[in-house]
mmCIF file of N, CA and C in Angstrom:
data_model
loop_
_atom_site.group_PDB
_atom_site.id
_atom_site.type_symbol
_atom_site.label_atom_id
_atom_site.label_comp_id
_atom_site.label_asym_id
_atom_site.label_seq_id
_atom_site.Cartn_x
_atom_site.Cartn_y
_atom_site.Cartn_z
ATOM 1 N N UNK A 8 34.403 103.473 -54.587
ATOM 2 C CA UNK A 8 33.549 104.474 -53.976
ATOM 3 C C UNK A 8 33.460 104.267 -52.465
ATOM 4 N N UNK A 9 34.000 103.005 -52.008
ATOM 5 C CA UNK A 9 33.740 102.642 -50.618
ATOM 6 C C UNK A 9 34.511 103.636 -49.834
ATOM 7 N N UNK A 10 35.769 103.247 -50.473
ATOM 8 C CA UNK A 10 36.870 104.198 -49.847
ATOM 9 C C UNK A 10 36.524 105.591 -49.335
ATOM 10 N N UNK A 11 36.065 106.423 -50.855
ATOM 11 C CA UNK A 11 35.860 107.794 -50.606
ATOM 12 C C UNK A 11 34.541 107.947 -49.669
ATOM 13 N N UNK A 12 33.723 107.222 -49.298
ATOM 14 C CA UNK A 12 32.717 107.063 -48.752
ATOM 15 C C UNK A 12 33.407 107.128 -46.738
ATOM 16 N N UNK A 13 34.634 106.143 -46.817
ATOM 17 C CA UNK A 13 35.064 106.130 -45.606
ATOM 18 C C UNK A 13 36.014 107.034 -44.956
ATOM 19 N N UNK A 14 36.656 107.333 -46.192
ATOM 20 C CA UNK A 14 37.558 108.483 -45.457
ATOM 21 C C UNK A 14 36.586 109.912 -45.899
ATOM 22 N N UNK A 15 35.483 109.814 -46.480
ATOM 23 C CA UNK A 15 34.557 111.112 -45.909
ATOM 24 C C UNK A 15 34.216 111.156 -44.875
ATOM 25 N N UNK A 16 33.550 109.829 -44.113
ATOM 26 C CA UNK A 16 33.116 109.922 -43.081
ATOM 27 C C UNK A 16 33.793 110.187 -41.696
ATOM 28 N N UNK A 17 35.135 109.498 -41.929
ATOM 29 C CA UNK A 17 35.998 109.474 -40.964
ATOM 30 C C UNK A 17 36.388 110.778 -40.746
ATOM 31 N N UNK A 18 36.732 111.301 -41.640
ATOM 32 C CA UNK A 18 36.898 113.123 -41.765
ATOM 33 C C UNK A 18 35.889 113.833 -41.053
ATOM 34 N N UNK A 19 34.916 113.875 -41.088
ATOM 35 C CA UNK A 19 33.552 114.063 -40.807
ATOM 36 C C UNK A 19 33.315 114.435 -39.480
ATOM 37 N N UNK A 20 33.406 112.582 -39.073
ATOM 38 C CA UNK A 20 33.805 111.893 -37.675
ATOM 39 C C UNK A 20 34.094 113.133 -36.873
ATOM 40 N N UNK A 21 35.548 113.030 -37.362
ATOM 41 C CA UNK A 21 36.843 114.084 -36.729
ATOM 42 C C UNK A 21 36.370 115.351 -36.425
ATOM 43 N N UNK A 22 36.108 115.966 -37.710
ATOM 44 C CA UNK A 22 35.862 117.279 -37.605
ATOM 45 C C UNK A 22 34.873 118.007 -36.406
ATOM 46 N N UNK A 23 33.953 117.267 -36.549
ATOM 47 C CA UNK A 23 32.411 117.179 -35.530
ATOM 48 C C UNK A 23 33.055 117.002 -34.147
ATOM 49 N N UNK A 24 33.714 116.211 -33.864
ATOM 50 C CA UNK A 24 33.754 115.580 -32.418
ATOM 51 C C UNK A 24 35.252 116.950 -31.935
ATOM 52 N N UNK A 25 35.970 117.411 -32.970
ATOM 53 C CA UNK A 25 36.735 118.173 -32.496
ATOM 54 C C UNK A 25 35.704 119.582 -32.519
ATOM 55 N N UNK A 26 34.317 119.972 -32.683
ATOM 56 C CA UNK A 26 33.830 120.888 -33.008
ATOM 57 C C UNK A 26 34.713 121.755 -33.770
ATOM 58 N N UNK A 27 34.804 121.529 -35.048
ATOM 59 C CA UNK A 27 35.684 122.369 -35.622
ATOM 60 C C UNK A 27 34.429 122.708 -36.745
ATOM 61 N N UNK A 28 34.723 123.726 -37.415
ATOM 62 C CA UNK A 28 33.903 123.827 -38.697
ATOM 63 C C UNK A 28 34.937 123.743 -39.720
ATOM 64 N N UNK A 29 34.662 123.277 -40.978
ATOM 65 C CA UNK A 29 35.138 122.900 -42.301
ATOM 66 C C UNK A 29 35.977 124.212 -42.053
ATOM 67 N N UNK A 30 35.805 125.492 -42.446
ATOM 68 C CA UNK A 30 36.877 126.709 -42.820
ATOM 69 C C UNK A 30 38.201 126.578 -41.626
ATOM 70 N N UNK A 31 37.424 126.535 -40.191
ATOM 71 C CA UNK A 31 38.419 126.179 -39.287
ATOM 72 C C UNK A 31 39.638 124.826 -39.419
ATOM 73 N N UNK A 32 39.057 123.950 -39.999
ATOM 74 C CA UNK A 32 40.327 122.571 -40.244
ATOM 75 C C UNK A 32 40.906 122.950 -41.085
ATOM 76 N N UNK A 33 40.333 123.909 -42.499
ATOM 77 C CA UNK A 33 41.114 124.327 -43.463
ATOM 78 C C UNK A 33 42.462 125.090 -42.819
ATOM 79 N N UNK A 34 42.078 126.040 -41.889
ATOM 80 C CA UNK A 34 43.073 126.998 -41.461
ATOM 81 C C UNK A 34 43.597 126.048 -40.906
ATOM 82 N N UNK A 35 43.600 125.370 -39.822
ATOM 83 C CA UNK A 35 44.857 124.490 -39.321
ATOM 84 C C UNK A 35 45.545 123.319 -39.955
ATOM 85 N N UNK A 36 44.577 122.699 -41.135
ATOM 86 C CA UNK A 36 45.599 121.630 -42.067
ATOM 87 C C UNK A 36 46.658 122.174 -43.135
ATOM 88 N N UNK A 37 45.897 123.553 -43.239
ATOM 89 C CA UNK A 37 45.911 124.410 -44.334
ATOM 90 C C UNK A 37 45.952 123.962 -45.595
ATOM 91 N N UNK A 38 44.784 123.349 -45.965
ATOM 92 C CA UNK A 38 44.513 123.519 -47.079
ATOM 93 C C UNK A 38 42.813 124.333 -47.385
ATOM 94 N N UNK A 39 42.288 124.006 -48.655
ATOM 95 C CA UNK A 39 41.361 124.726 -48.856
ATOM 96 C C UNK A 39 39.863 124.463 -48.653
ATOM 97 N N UNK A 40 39.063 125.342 -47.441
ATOM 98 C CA UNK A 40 37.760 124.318 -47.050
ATOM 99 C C UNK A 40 37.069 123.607 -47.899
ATOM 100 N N UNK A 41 36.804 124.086 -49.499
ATOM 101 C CA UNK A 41 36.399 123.361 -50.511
ATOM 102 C C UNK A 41 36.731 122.077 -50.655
ATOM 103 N N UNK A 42 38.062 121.613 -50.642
ATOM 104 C CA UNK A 42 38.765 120.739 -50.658
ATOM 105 C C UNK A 42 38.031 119.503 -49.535
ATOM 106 N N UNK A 43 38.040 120.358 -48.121
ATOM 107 C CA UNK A 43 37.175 118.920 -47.103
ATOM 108 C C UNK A 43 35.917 118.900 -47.438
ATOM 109 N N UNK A 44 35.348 120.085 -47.858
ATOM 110 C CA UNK A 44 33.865 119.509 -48.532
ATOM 111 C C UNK A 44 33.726 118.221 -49.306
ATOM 112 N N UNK A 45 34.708 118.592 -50.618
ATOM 113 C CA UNK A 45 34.743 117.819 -51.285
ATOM 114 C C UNK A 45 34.918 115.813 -51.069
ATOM 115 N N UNK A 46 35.619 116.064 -49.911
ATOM 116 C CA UNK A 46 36.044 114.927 -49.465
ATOM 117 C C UNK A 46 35.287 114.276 -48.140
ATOM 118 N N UNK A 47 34.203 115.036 -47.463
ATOM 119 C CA UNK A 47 33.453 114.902 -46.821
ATOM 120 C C UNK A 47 32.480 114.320 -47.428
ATOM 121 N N UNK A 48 31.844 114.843 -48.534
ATOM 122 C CA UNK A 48 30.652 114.026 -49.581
ATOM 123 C C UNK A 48 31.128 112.937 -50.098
ATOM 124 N N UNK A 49 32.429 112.582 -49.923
ATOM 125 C CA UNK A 49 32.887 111.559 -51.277
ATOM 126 C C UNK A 49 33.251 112.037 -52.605
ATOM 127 N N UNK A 50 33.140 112.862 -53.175
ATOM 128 C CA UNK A 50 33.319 113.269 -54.383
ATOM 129 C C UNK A 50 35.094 113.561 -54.393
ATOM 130 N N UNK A 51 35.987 113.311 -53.675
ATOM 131 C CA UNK A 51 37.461 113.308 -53.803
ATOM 132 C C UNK A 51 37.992 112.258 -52.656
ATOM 133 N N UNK A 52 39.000 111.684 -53.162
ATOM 134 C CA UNK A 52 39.317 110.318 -51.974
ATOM 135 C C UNK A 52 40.673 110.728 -51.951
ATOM 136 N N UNK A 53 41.126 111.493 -50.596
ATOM 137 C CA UNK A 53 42.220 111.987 -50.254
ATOM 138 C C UNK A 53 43.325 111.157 -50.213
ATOM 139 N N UNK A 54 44.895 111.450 -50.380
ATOM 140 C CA UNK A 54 45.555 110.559 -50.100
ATOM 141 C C UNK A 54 46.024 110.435 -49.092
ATOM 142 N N UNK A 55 46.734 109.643 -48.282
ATOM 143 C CA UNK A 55 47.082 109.452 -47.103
ATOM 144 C C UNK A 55 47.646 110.186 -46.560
ATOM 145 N N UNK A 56 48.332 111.128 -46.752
ATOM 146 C CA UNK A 56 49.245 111.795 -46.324
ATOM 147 C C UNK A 56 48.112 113.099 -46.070
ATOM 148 N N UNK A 57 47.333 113.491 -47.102
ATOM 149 C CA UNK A 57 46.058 115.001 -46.869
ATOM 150 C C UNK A 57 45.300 113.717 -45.897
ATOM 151 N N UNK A 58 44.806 112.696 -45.574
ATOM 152 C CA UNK A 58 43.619 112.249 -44.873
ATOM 153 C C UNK A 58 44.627 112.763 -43.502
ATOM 154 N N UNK A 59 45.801 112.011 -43.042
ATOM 155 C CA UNK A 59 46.684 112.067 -42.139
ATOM 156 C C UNK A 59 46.566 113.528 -41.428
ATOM 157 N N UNK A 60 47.153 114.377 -42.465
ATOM 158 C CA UNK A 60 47.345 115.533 -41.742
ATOM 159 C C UNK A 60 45.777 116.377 -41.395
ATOM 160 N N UNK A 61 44.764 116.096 -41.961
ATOM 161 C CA UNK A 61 43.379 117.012 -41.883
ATOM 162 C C UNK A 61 42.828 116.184 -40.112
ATOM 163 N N UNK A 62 43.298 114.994 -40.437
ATOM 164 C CA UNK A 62 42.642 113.955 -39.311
ATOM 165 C C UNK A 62 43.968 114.886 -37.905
ATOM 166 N N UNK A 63 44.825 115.046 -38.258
ATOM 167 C CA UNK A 63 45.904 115.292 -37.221
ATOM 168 C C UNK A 63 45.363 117.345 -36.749
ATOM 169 N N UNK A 64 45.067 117.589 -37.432
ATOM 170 C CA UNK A 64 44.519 118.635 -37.595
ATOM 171 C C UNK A 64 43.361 118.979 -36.512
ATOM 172 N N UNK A 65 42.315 117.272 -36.841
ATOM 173 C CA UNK A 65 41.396 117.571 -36.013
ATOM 174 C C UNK A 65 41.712 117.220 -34.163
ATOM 175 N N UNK A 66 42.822 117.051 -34.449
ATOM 176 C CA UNK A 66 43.587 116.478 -32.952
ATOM 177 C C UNK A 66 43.569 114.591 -32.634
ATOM 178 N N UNK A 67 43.127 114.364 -34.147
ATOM 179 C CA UNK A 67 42.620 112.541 -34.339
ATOM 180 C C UNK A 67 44.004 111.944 -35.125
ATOM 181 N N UNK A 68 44.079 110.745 -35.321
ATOM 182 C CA UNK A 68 45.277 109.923 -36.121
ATOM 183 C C UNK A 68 44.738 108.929 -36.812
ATOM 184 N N UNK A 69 45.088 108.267 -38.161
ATOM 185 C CA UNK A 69 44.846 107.414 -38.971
ATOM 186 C C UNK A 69 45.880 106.484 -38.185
ATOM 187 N N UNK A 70 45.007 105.475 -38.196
ATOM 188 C CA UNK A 70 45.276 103.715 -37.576
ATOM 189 C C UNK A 70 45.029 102.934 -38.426
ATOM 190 N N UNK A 71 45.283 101.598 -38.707
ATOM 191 C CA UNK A 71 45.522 100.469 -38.899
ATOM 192 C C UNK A 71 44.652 99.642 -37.589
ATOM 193 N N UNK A 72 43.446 99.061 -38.129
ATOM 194 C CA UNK A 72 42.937 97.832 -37.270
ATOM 195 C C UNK A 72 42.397 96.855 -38.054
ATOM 196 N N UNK A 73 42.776 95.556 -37.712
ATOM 197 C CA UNK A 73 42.491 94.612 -38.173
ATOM 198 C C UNK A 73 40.937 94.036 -37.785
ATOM 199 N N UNK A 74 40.626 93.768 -38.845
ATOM 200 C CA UNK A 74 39.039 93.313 -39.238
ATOM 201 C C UNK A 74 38.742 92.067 -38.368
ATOM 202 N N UNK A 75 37.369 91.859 -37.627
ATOM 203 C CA UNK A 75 37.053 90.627 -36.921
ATOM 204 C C UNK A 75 36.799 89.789 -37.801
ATOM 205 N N UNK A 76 36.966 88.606 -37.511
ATOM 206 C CA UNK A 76 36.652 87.640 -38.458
ATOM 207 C C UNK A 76 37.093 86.991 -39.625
ATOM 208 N N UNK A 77 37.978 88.257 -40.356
ATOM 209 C CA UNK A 77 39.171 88.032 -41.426
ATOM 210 C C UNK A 77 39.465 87.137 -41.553
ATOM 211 N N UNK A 78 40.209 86.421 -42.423
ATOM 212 C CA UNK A 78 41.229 84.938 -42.608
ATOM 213 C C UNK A 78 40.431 83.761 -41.237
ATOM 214 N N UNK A 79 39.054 84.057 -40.591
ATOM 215 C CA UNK A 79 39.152 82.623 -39.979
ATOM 216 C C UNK A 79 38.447 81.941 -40.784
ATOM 217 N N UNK A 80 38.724 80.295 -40.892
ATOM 218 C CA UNK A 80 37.643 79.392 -41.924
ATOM 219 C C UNK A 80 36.755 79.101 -40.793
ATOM 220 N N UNK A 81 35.593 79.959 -41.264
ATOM 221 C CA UNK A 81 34.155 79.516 -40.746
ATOM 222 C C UNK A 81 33.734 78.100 -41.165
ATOM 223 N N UNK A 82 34.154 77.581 -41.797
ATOM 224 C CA UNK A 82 33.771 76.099 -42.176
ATOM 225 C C UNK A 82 33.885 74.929 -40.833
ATOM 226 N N UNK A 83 34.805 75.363 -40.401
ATOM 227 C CA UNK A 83 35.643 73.918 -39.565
ATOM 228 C C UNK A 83 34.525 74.568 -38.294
ATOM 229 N N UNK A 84 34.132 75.671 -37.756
ATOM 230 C CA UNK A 84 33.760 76.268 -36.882
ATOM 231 C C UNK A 84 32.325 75.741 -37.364
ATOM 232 N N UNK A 85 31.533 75.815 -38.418
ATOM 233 C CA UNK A 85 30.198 75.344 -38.620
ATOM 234 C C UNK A 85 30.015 73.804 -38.463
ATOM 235 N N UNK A 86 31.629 73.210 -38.960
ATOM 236 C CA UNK A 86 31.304 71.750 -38.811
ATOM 237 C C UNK A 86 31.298 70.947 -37.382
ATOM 238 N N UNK A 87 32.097 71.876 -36.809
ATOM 239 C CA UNK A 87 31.812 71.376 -35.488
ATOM 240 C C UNK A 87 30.679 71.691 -34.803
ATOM 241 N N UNK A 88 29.661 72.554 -34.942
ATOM 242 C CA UNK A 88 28.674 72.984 -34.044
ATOM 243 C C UNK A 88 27.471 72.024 -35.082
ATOM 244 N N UNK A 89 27.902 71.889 -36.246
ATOM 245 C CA UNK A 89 26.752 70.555 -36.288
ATOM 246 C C UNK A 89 26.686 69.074 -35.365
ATOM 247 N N UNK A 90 27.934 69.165 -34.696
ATOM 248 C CA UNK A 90 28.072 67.829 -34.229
ATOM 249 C C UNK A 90 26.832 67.814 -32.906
ATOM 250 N N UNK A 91 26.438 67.305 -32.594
ATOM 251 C CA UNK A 91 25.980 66.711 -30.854
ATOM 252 C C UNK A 91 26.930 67.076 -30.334
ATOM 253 N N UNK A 92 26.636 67.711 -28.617
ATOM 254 C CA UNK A 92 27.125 67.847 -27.520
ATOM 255 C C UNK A 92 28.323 66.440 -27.394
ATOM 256 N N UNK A 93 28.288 65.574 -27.497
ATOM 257 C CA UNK A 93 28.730 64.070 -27.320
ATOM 258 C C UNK A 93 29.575 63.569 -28.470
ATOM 259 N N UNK A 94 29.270 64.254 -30.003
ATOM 260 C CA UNK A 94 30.485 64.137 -30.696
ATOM 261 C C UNK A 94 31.444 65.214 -30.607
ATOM 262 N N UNK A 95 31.110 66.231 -29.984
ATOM 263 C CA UNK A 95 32.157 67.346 -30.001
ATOM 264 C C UNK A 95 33.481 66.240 -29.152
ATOM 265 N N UNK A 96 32.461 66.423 -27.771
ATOM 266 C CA UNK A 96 33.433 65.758 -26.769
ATOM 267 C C UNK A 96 34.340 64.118 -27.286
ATOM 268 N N UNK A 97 33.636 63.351 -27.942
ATOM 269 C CA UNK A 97 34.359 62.410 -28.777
ATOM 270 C C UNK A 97 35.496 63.095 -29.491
ATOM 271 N N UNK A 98 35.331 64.085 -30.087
ATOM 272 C CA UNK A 98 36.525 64.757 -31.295
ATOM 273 C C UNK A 98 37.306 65.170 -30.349
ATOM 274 N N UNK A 99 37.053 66.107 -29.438
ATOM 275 C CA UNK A 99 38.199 66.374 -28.407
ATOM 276 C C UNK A 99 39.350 65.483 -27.484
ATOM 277 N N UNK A 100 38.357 64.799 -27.383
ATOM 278 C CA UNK A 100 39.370 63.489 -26.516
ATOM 279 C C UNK A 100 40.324 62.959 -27.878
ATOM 280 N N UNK A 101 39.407 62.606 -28.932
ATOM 281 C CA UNK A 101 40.703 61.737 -29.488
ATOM 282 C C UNK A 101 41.701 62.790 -30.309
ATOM 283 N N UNK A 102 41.439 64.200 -30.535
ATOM 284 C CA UNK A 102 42.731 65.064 -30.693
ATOM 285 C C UNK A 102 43.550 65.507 -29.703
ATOM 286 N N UNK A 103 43.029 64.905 -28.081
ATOM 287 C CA UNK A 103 43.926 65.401 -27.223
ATOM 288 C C UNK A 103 45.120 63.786 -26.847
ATOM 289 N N UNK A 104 44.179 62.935 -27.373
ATOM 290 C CA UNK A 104 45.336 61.471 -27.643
ATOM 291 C C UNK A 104 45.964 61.677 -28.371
ATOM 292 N N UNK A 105 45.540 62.448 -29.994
ATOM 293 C CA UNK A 105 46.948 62.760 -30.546
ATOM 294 C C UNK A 105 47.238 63.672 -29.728
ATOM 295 N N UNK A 106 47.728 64.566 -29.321
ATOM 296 C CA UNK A 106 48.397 65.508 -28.912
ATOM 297 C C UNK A 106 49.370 64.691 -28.451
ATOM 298 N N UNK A 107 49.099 63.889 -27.839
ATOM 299 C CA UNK A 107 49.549 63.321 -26.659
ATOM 300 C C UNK A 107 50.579 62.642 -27.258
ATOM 301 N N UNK A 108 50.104 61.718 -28.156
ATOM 302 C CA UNK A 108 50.805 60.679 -28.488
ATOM 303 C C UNK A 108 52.300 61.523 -29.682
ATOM 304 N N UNK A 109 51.787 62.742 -29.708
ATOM 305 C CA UNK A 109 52.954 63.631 -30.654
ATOM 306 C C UNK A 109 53.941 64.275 -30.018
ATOM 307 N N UNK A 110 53.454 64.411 -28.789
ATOM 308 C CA UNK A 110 54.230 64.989 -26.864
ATOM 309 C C UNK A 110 55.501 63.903 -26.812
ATOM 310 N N UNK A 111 54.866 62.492 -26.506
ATOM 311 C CA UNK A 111 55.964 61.216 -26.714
ATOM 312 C C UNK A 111 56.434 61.206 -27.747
ATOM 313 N N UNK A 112 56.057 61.075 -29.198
ATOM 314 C CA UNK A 112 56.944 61.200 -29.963
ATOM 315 C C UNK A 112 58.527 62.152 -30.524
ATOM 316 N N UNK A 113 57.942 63.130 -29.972
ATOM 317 C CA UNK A 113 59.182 64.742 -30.083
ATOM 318 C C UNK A 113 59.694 64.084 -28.886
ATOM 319 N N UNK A 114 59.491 63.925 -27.727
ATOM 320 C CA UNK A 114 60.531 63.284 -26.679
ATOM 321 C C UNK A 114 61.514 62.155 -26.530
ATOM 322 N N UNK A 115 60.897 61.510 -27.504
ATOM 323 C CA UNK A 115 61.687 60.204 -27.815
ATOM 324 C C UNK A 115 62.505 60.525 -28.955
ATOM 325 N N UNK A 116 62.072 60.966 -30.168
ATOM 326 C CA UNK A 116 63.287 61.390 -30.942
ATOM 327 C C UNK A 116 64.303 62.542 -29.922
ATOM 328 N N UNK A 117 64.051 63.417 -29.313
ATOM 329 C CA UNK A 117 64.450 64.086 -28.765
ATOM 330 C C UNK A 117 65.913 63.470 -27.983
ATOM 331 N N UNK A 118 64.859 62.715 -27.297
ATOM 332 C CA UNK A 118 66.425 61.493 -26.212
ATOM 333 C C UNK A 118 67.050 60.890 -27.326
ATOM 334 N N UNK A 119 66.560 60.508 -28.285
ATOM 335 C CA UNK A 119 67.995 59.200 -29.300
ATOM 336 C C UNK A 119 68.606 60.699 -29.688
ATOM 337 N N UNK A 120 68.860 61.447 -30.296
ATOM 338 C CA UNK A 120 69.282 62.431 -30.783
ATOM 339 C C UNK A 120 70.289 63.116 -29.187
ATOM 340 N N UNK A 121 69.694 62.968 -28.537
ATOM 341 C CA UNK A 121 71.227 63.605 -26.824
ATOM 342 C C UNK A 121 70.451 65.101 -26.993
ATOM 343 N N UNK A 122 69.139 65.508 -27.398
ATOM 344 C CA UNK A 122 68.931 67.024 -26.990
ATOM 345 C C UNK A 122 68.078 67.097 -26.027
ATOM 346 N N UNK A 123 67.814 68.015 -25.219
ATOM 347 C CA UNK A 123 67.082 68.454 -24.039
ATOM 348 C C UNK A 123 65.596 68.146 -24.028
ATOM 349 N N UNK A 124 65.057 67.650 -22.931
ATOM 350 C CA UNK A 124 63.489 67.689 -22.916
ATOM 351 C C UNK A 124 62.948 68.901 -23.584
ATOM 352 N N UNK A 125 62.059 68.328 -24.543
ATOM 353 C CA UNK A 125 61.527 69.861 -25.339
ATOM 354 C C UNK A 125 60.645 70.546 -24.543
ATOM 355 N N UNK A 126 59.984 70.528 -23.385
ATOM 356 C CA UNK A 126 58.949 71.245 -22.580
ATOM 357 C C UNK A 126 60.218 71.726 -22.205
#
């Protein structure tokens, strides 16, 4: 129901901001104003191709945007802000010694092996 809920609204959106009225998008998507009613309330969840062209209609385009926050682990982000000001900075220094110490390592295999400085 979310869906039909969003591409009602988004329709909606469109229609309004292009001042169009429902019979008017009908005539230029050409299909039937009943039809964006229907899909304006939610009660029909258009397919991409009718959302596409009604949205193109309203002089608007269906996009693709990626969600904030998605796929990050909030965990590692909570565990660090429990730390003290003073263990953060402890954790930083000694992952920037590894860094470091992994910088020399790729360089040194690098030279026995005869390939180029990796920086």
């Amino acid at each position: 129901m979310d869906r039909a809920l969003n591409a009602g609204r988004a329709l909606w959106w469109a229609r309004r901001h292009a001042e169009l009225s429902q019979r008017h998008l009908a005539e230029r998507a050409g299909v039937a104003q009943p039809t964006i009613a229907r899909i304006e309330s939610g009660h029909v969840v258009p397919g991409v191709g009718t959302l596409d062209r009604l949205l193109r209609a309203s002089g608007h385009m269906l996009t693709v945007v990626p969600l904030r926050g998605v796929g990050i682990d909030r965990s590692q982000i909570r565990t660090l802000l429990d730390l003290t000001p003073l263990e953060r900075l402890q954790a930083a220094t000694a992952a920037a010694r590894s860094l470091a110490e992994l910088d020399d390592a790729a360089r040194s295999l690098a030279s026995q092996h005869g390939a180029a400085d990796p920086r």
